Tab-separated table of C-alpha atoms and ligand atoms in Angstrom:
chain	number	residue	atom	x	y	z
A	2	MET	CA	-117.360	-8.652	48.897
A	3	LYS	CA	-117.067	-9.621	45.206
A	4	ASN	CA	-118.844	-7.432	42.678
A	5	LYS	CA	-118.047	-9.298	39.498
A	6	ASN	CA	-119.904	-8.096	36.411
A	7	GLN	CA	-122.038	-5.551	38.248
A	8	ILE	CA	-123.174	-2.850	35.842
A	9	VAL	CA	-123.209	-0.340	38.709
A	10	ASN	CA	-120.297	-0.681	41.132
A	11	THR	CA	-118.503	2.127	42.963
A	12	HIS	CA	-117.026	2.040	46.441
A	13	ASN	CA	-114.620	4.961	46.470
A	14	GLU	CA	-113.198	7.751	44.291
A	15	TRP	CA	-110.152	5.921	42.977
A	16	ASP	CA	-110.758	2.371	41.800
A	17	PRO	CA	-110.127	2.196	38.017
A	18	LEU	CA	-112.955	4.091	36.355
A	19	GLU	CA	-114.913	2.204	33.685
A	20	GLU	CA	-118.184	4.103	33.181
A	21	ILE	CA	-119.326	7.588	34.124
A	22	VAL	CA	-122.258	9.906	33.476
A	23	VAL	CA	-121.291	13.418	32.364
A	24	GLY	CA	-123.809	16.281	32.555
A	25	VAL	CA	-125.086	18.254	29.583
A	26	VAL	CA	-125.083	22.002	28.984
A	27	GLU	CA	-128.051	22.009	26.589
A	28	GLY	CA	-131.192	23.349	28.235
A	29	ALA	CA	-129.367	24.868	31.230
A	30	THR	CA	-131.294	27.689	32.850
A	31	ILE	CA	-130.143	30.304	35.354
A	32	PRO	CA	-131.369	28.873	38.673
A	33	PRO	CA	-134.561	30.620	39.755
A	34	TRP	CA	-134.669	32.383	43.122
A	35	GLU	CA	-135.712	30.033	45.930
A	36	PRO	CA	-135.154	29.706	49.705
A	37	VAL	CA	-131.751	28.030	49.371
A	38	THR	CA	-130.315	30.697	47.001
A	39	PRO	CA	-129.022	33.243	49.560
A	40	ALA	CA	-127.720	30.426	51.782
A	41	VAL	CA	-125.393	28.959	49.134
A	42	VAL	CA	-124.405	31.914	46.908
A	43	HIS	CA	-121.185	33.320	48.350
A	44	HIS	CA	-121.220	36.799	46.832
A	45	GLU	CA	-123.845	39.341	47.841
A	46	HIS	CA	-123.765	41.063	44.408
A	47	LEU	CA	-124.928	37.818	42.770
A	48	LEU	CA	-128.157	37.797	44.736
A	49	ASP	CA	-129.513	40.647	42.603
A	50	PHE	CA	-128.384	38.765	39.506
A	51	TYR	CA	-130.488	35.771	40.588
A	52	ARG	CA	-133.466	37.914	41.599
A	53	GLN	CA	-133.455	39.553	38.165
A	54	ASN	CA	-132.364	36.738	35.858
A	55	GLY	CA	-133.270	33.468	37.573
A	56	GLY	CA	-135.318	31.256	35.281
A	57	GLN	CA	-133.881	32.754	32.050
A	58	PRO	CA	-131.603	30.748	29.780
A	59	TRP	CA	-127.889	31.424	30.305
A	60	PRO	CA	-126.507	33.678	27.536
A	61	GLN	CA	-125.712	31.587	24.462
A	62	GLU	CA	-122.011	32.524	24.470
A	63	MET	CA	-121.666	31.241	28.046
A	64	LEU	CA	-123.421	27.997	27.131
A	65	ASP	CA	-121.205	27.585	24.062
A	66	ALA	CA	-118.043	28.107	26.121
A	67	ALA	CA	-119.244	25.674	28.811
A	68	LYS	CA	-120.103	23.107	26.135
A	69	LYS	CA	-116.623	23.391	24.671
A	70	ASP	CA	-115.200	22.533	28.112
A	71	ILE	CA	-117.488	19.583	28.669
A	72	ASP	CA	-116.793	18.249	25.169
A	73	GLU	CA	-113.053	18.362	25.926
A	74	PHE	CA	-113.664	16.563	29.222
A	75	VAL	CA	-115.678	13.817	27.498
A	76	HIS	CA	-112.943	13.480	24.896
A	77	ILE	CA	-110.284	13.033	27.615
A	78	LEU	CA	-112.378	10.444	29.469
A	79	GLU	CA	-113.024	8.453	26.295
A	80	ALA	CA	-109.371	8.668	25.249
A	81	GLU	CA	-108.469	7.206	28.659
A	82	GLY	CA	-110.794	4.263	27.964
A	83	VAL	CA	-113.815	5.318	30.046
A	84	THR	CA	-117.385	4.780	28.773
A	85	VAL	CA	-119.251	8.095	28.962
A	86	ARG	CA	-123.042	8.262	29.267
A	87	ARG	CA	-125.175	11.394	29.110
A	88	PRO	CA	-128.485	12.397	30.726
A	89	SER	CA	-131.602	13.277	28.742
A	90	ILE	CA	-132.442	16.909	28.131
A	91	TYR	CA	-135.802	17.865	29.641
A	92	ASP	CA	-138.004	20.931	29.524
A	93	THR	CA	-136.331	23.188	32.080
A	94	ASP	CA	-138.325	26.335	31.399
A	95	LYS	CA	-141.678	24.838	32.447
A	96	SER	CA	-142.971	26.204	35.745
A	97	PHE	CA	-144.480	23.666	38.127
A	98	SER	CA	-146.176	23.453	41.475
A	99	THR	CA	-146.814	20.910	44.225
A	100	PRO	CA	-149.277	21.302	47.126
A	101	ASP	CA	-146.402	23.036	48.995
A	102	PHE	CA	-144.635	25.317	46.518
A	103	GLU	CA	-144.517	26.799	43.030
A	104	ILE	CA	-141.340	27.429	41.063
A	105	HIS	CA	-140.669	29.224	37.821
A	106	SER	CA	-138.287	26.702	36.226
A	107	SER	CA	-135.826	23.835	36.652
A	108	VAL	CA	-132.102	24.235	36.026
A	109	GLY	CA	-131.020	21.482	33.615
A	110	ALA	CA	-128.798	18.435	33.862
A	111	LEU	CA	-125.356	19.945	34.318
A	112	MET	CA	-124.405	18.178	37.544
A	113	PRO	CA	-125.308	14.490	37.937
A	114	ARG	CA	-123.135	14.336	41.096
A	115	ASP	CA	-125.811	16.215	43.050
A	116	VAL	CA	-128.727	14.043	41.980
A	117	LEU	CA	-127.607	10.410	42.088
A	118	LEU	CA	-125.689	8.806	44.932
A	119	ILE	CA	-124.083	5.598	43.729
A	120	ILE	CA	-122.986	3.258	46.520
A	121	GLY	CA	-121.910	-0.248	45.588
A	122	ASP	CA	-124.496	-1.581	43.138
A	123	GLN	CA	-127.129	0.860	44.336
A	124	ILE	CA	-128.432	4.080	42.785
A	125	ILE	CA	-130.040	6.394	45.355
A	126	GLU	CA	-131.988	9.377	44.039
A	127	ALA	CA	-131.123	12.097	46.548
A	128	PRO	CA	-133.789	14.027	48.514
A	129	MET	CA	-132.565	17.422	47.297
A	130	GLY	CA	-133.425	20.604	49.190
A	131	TRP	CA	-133.802	22.747	46.061
A	132	ARG	CA	-137.276	23.393	44.758
A	133	SER	CA	-135.887	24.155	41.295
A	134	ARG	CA	-134.216	20.737	41.204
A	135	PHE	CA	-137.270	18.756	42.306
A	136	HIS	CA	-137.617	17.088	38.912
A	137	GLU	CA	-133.943	16.997	37.907
A	138	ASN	CA	-133.933	13.216	38.462
A	139	HIS	CA	-136.069	12.978	35.290
A	140	ALA	CA	-132.929	13.626	33.244
A	141	TYR	CA	-131.492	10.342	34.563
A	142	LYS	CA	-134.576	8.103	34.499
A	143	LYS	CA	-133.720	6.517	31.165
A	144	LEU	CA	-130.213	5.643	32.348
A	145	CYS	CA	-131.465	4.428	35.749
A	146	LYS	CA	-134.034	2.174	34.074
A	147	GLU	CA	-131.312	0.708	31.867
A	148	TYR	CA	-128.980	0.090	34.840
A	149	PHE	CA	-131.910	-1.381	36.802
A	150	ASP	CA	-132.739	-3.744	33.920
A	151	LYS	CA	-129.102	-4.855	33.949
A	152	GLY	CA	-129.125	-5.638	37.674
A	153	ALA	CA	-128.502	-2.440	39.645
A	154	ARG	CA	-130.508	-1.663	42.757
A	155	TRP	CA	-132.422	1.618	42.394
A	156	VAL	CA	-134.226	3.547	45.118
A	157	SER	CA	-135.391	7.063	45.757
A	158	ALA	CA	-134.946	8.601	49.211
A	159	PRO	CA	-138.237	9.988	50.621
A	160	ARG	CA	-139.437	12.701	48.247
A	161	PRO	CA	-139.197	15.940	50.239
A	162	GLN	CA	-142.129	18.310	50.626
A	163	LEU	CA	-139.952	21.468	50.559
A	164	SER	CA	-142.679	23.470	52.238
A	165	GLU	CA	-141.854	26.546	54.335
A	166	GLU	CA	-141.220	24.151	57.242
A	167	SER	CA	-138.063	22.844	55.587
A	168	TYR	CA	-136.324	26.236	55.747
A	169	LYS	CA	-135.480	28.537	58.659
A	170	GLN	CA	-137.433	31.707	58.105
A	171	ASN	CA	-135.450	34.988	57.943
A	172	PHE	CA	-132.198	33.007	57.739
A	173	VAL	CA	-129.010	35.085	57.682
A	174	PRO	CA	-125.789	33.274	56.645
A	175	PRO	CA	-123.050	33.317	59.294
A	176	GLU	CA	-120.060	35.669	59.160
A	177	GLU	CA	-116.532	34.198	59.060
A	178	ASP	CA	-116.125	34.480	62.847
A	179	GLU	CA	-119.487	32.917	63.741
A	180	PRO	CA	-120.340	29.229	64.227
A	181	MET	CA	-121.618	27.569	61.082
A	182	ARG	CA	-125.358	27.467	60.540
A	183	THR	CA	-127.416	26.405	57.559
A	184	ILE	CA	-130.840	27.319	56.255
A	185	LEU	CA	-132.362	23.837	56.581
A	186	THR	CA	-134.555	22.749	59.457
A	187	GLU	CA	-134.783	19.101	60.496
A	188	TYR	CA	-138.373	18.812	59.260
A	189	GLU	CA	-137.553	16.067	56.731
A	190	PRO	CA	-134.462	14.243	55.402
A	191	LEU	CA	-132.575	16.355	52.864
A	192	PHE	CA	-129.234	15.956	51.117
A	193	ASP	CA	-127.667	16.318	47.706
A	194	ALA	CA	-125.643	13.316	46.603
A	195	ALA	CA	-122.598	15.645	46.439
A	196	ASP	CA	-122.829	16.192	50.196
A	197	VAL	CA	-121.565	12.602	50.490
A	198	ILE	CA	-118.170	11.147	49.586
A	199	LYS	CA	-117.322	7.452	49.661
A	200	CYS	CA	-114.298	5.716	51.083
A	201	GLY	CA	-115.210	2.024	51.023
A	202	LYS	CA	-117.156	0.935	54.098
A	203	ASP	CA	-116.822	4.466	55.505
A	204	VAL	CA	-118.899	7.218	53.998
A	205	PHE	CA	-118.310	10.895	54.833
A	206	VAL	CA	-121.023	13.540	54.854
A	207	ALA	CA	-121.100	17.204	55.841
A	208	GLN	CA	-124.116	19.270	56.793
A	209	SER	CA	-124.734	22.095	54.344
A	210	SER	CA	-127.521	24.268	53.074
A	211	CYS	CA	-128.587	21.242	51.038
A	212	CYS	CA	-127.944	18.561	53.680
A	213	ASN	CA	-129.438	18.325	57.163
A	214	ARG	CA	-128.757	15.918	60.003
A	215	THR	CA	-132.035	14.083	59.373
A	216	GLY	CA	-130.764	13.378	55.865
A	217	ILE	CA	-127.524	11.986	57.327
A	218	TYR	CA	-129.521	9.749	59.719
A	219	TRP	CA	-131.672	8.557	56.840
A	220	LEU	CA	-128.586	7.600	54.859
A	221	GLN	CA	-127.007	5.688	57.749
A	222	ARG	CA	-130.193	3.743	58.430
A	223	HIS	CA	-130.748	3.058	54.743
A	224	LEU	CA	-127.205	1.762	54.202
A	225	GLY	CA	-127.335	-0.400	57.332
A	226	ASP	CA	-124.510	-1.935	59.335
A	227	THR	CA	-122.217	-2.635	56.381
A	228	TYR	CA	-121.373	1.071	56.208
A	229	THR	CA	-120.465	3.715	58.765
A	230	VAL	CA	-121.627	7.213	57.881
A	231	HIS	CA	-119.369	9.850	59.482
A	232	GLU	CA	-120.388	13.470	59.772
A	233	VAL	CA	-117.449	15.737	58.919
A	234	GLU	CA	-117.185	19.052	60.730
A	235	VAL	CA	-116.771	21.854	58.186
A	236	PHE	CA	-116.867	25.610	58.316
A	237	ASP	CA	-118.254	27.533	55.374
A	238	THR	CA	-120.415	30.650	55.431
A	239	HIS	CA	-122.406	29.312	52.422
A	240	PRO	CA	-121.961	25.548	52.593
A	241	MET	CA	-122.900	23.372	49.640
A	242	HIS	CA	-121.485	19.861	49.106
A	243	ILE	CA	-118.378	18.125	50.417
A	244	ASP	CA	-116.380	17.692	47.221
A	245	ALA	CA	-114.596	21.062	47.236
A	246	THR	CA	-113.935	20.667	50.946
A	247	PHE	CA	-112.962	17.106	51.883
A	248	TYR	CA	-111.897	14.509	49.337
A	249	PRO	CA	-110.329	11.044	49.962
A	250	LEU	CA	-108.404	10.804	46.671
A	251	ALA	CA	-106.697	7.429	47.029
A	252	PRO	CA	-105.919	4.964	49.828
A	253	GLY	CA	-104.030	6.924	52.501
A	254	LYS	CA	-104.440	10.310	50.795
A	255	LEU	CA	-107.006	12.848	51.947
A	256	LEU	CA	-107.259	16.257	50.247
A	257	ILE	CA	-108.675	19.033	52.442
A	258	ASN	CA	-109.723	22.629	51.949
A	259	PRO	CA	-107.674	24.630	54.485
A	260	GLU	CA	-110.371	27.283	54.904
A	261	ARG	CA	-113.186	24.839	55.621
A	262	ILE	CA	-111.626	21.907	57.511
A	263	LYS	CA	-110.183	22.755	60.886
A	264	ASN	CA	-110.350	19.267	62.414
A	265	VAL	CA	-109.587	16.223	60.308
A	266	PRO	CA	-111.613	13.252	61.619
A	267	ASP	CA	-109.474	11.135	63.982
A	268	ILE	CA	-110.049	8.002	61.927
A	269	PHE	CA	-107.705	9.385	59.215
A	270	LYS	CA	-105.008	10.421	61.665
A	271	LYS	CA	-105.175	7.113	63.561
A	272	SER	CA	-104.789	5.164	60.324
A	273	GLY	CA	-101.794	7.239	59.219
A	274	TRP	CA	-103.382	8.861	56.160
A	275	ASP	CA	-101.473	11.731	54.520
A	276	ILE	CA	-103.446	14.935	54.912
A	277	LEU	CA	-102.892	16.900	51.698
A	278	VAL	CA	-103.733	20.565	52.082
A	279	CYS	CA	-105.156	21.982	48.872
A	280	PRO	CA	-103.136	24.973	47.655
A	281	GLU	CA	-104.778	28.325	46.921
A	282	PRO	CA	-106.813	28.286	43.698
A	283	ASN	CA	-105.184	30.028	40.715
A	284	MET	CA	-108.438	31.165	39.117
A	285	PRO	CA	-108.225	34.950	38.734
A	286	ASP	CA	-110.709	37.044	40.743
A	287	SER	CA	-111.925	38.519	37.458
A	288	HIS	CA	-113.262	35.111	36.328
A	289	PRO	CA	-117.060	35.081	36.787
A	290	MET	CA	-118.342	32.376	39.148
A	291	TYR	CA	-122.134	32.374	39.422
A	292	THR	CA	-122.807	29.306	41.525
A	293	CYS	CA	-119.672	27.954	43.216
A	294	SER	CA	-116.441	29.154	44.784
A	295	LYS	CA	-112.935	29.052	43.346
A	296	TRP	CA	-112.249	26.008	45.539
A	297	LEU	CA	-113.607	24.016	42.627
A	298	ASN	CA	-109.886	23.545	41.953
A	299	MET	CA	-110.106	20.512	44.270
A	300	ASN	CA	-113.239	19.174	42.536
A	301	VAL	CA	-111.205	16.692	40.503
A	302	VAL	CA	-111.981	13.290	38.976
A	303	MET	CA	-109.745	10.309	39.745
A	304	LEU	CA	-109.309	7.825	36.899
A	305	ASP	CA	-107.480	5.471	39.265
A	306	GLU	CA	-105.173	5.853	42.265
A	307	GLU	CA	-102.718	7.973	40.247
A	308	ARG	CA	-104.338	9.673	37.273
A	309	VAL	CA	-106.385	12.711	38.180
A	310	ILE	CA	-108.263	15.074	35.845
A	311	VAL	CA	-107.827	18.641	37.041
A	312	SER	CA	-108.991	22.016	35.795
A	313	LYS	CA	-106.433	23.656	33.480
A	314	GLY	CA	-104.966	26.798	35.001
A	315	GLU	CA	-104.832	25.369	38.523
A	316	ASP	CA	-101.048	25.300	38.467
A	317	ASN	CA	-100.591	25.301	42.250
A	318	LEU	CA	-102.665	22.151	42.607
A	319	ILE	CA	-101.188	20.538	39.480
A	320	LYS	CA	-97.689	20.980	40.919
A	321	ALA	CA	-98.824	19.701	44.323
A	322	PHE	CA	-100.385	16.633	42.698
A	323	LYS	CA	-97.067	15.847	40.983
A	324	ASP	CA	-95.196	16.298	44.275
A	325	TRP	CA	-97.677	13.971	45.999
A	326	GLY	CA	-97.110	11.237	43.383
A	327	PHE	CA	-100.226	11.694	41.214
A	328	LYS	CA	-100.352	12.062	37.428
A	329	PRO	CA	-102.486	15.105	36.617
A	330	ILE	CA	-104.314	15.382	33.285
A	331	GLU	CA	-105.378	18.956	32.550
A	332	CYS	CA	-108.758	19.863	31.079
A	333	ASN	CA	-110.074	23.342	30.262
A	334	PHE	CA	-113.024	23.772	32.601
A	335	TYR	CA	-113.249	27.383	33.852
A	336	ASN	CA	-116.151	28.225	31.542
A	337	PHE	CA	-118.230	25.302	32.764
A	338	GLU	CA	-117.303	26.258	36.337
A	339	SER	CA	-118.688	29.773	35.736
A	340	ILE	CA	-122.266	28.553	35.401
A	341	ALA	CA	-122.228	25.194	37.155
A	342	GLY	CA	-119.597	23.241	39.098
A	343	GLY	CA	-116.290	21.467	38.721
A	344	LEU	CA	-115.226	18.234	37.034
A	345	HIS	CA	-116.482	16.103	39.931
A	346	CYS	CA	-119.834	17.956	40.006
A	347	ALA	CA	-120.264	17.394	36.276
A	348	THR	CA	-120.056	13.621	36.651
A	349	VAL	CA	-121.248	10.635	38.576
A	350	ASP	CA	-119.231	7.430	38.457
A	351	ILE	CA	-121.264	4.369	37.588
A	352	ARG	CA	-118.639	1.672	37.599
A	353	ARG	CA	-115.152	1.367	38.996
A	354	ARG	CA	-113.250	-1.915	39.013
A	355	GLY	CA	-112.961	-2.801	42.678
A	356	GLU	CA	-114.501	-4.284	45.787
A	357	LEU	CA	-115.993	-3.023	49.015
A	358	LYS	CA	-113.258	-2.723	51.661
A	359	SER	CA	-112.290	-0.798	54.744
A	360	TYR	CA	-109.415	1.658	54.377
A	361	PHE	CA	-109.003	2.280	58.114
B	26	LIG	N1	-119.929	20.695	44.598
B	26	LIG	C1	-119.769	22.073	44.553
B	26	LIG	C2	-118.916	22.699	45.613
B	26	LIG	C3	-119.144	24.109	45.655
B	26	LIG	C4	-118.136	24.951	46.379
B	26	LIG	O1	-117.605	24.516	47.389
B	26	LIG	O2	-117.885	26.059	45.951
């Protein structure tokens, strides 16, 4: 299918990148406590941090350090010829309520990857399971309107209610030796856009504490017969998103997290893909990580089939990328990772030069 001159056009993670949205640090607030918090935060000691500090601004020195990282990332993208767009800053410290819940604050616009799912020429606003992120799509409205005016399709998945019925009451995350379970019920479709990863006509999704099976069904029915949505089996005690777990990097090259993927879907094996096992992260244990795990090392951004932007310090992965035939470009990102996510989380690709195909 030809997609000549489409303003929004992405089918995979590796076609040559032309335009991308990069999140902003300004206005970022410590996520307020909500039902999903204990289901996604890996470290028990952080739960008290969220109970006590959720809804406050992050300390200025942490914001400054994160901003320095994101500025460097933007500089690298622009130097490589990519157009970078930014979301609008909105009032994150306003509390709000719906008929079903009240929440103290929003969290900012750090991670466009979670909010907008771009498939082909279509922008899908994700039905996110976080009460604090209910209005995060506002940060992208101006951009979405512009892309819509220039020809993109733009829809919002059903707006979730996020009442008590969406969450299992008294949920306890599983231990390492237990089967995976997540906090979400099947009351309504829920997913973050980062629970989904594209590979042409095949789209891969994993259940998580932000993505339920009803959300996966919704996506398959919405996308129709042109696409096949595959559910990937993962194991994570605090699952959130697929992009530090399972990542088709380039045709024939799948990067997997060895702790979370025990069975690679047959479709990859049958088609002879190389299964690249992500090496252990290098981030020191002393580095503070408030929202994500150290497996953000694999949360990279592909500029094309070879060039990959990777977090500086992740020497094991950088060496592996070279051995696998990629060209890594290093970017300082640990300080952004402390309060938010990785390079992939901090972005959403708007346009890559390529067409819809099957890679299997
Ligand atoms: N997109 C964020 C992934 C978080 C994690 O696996 O730690």
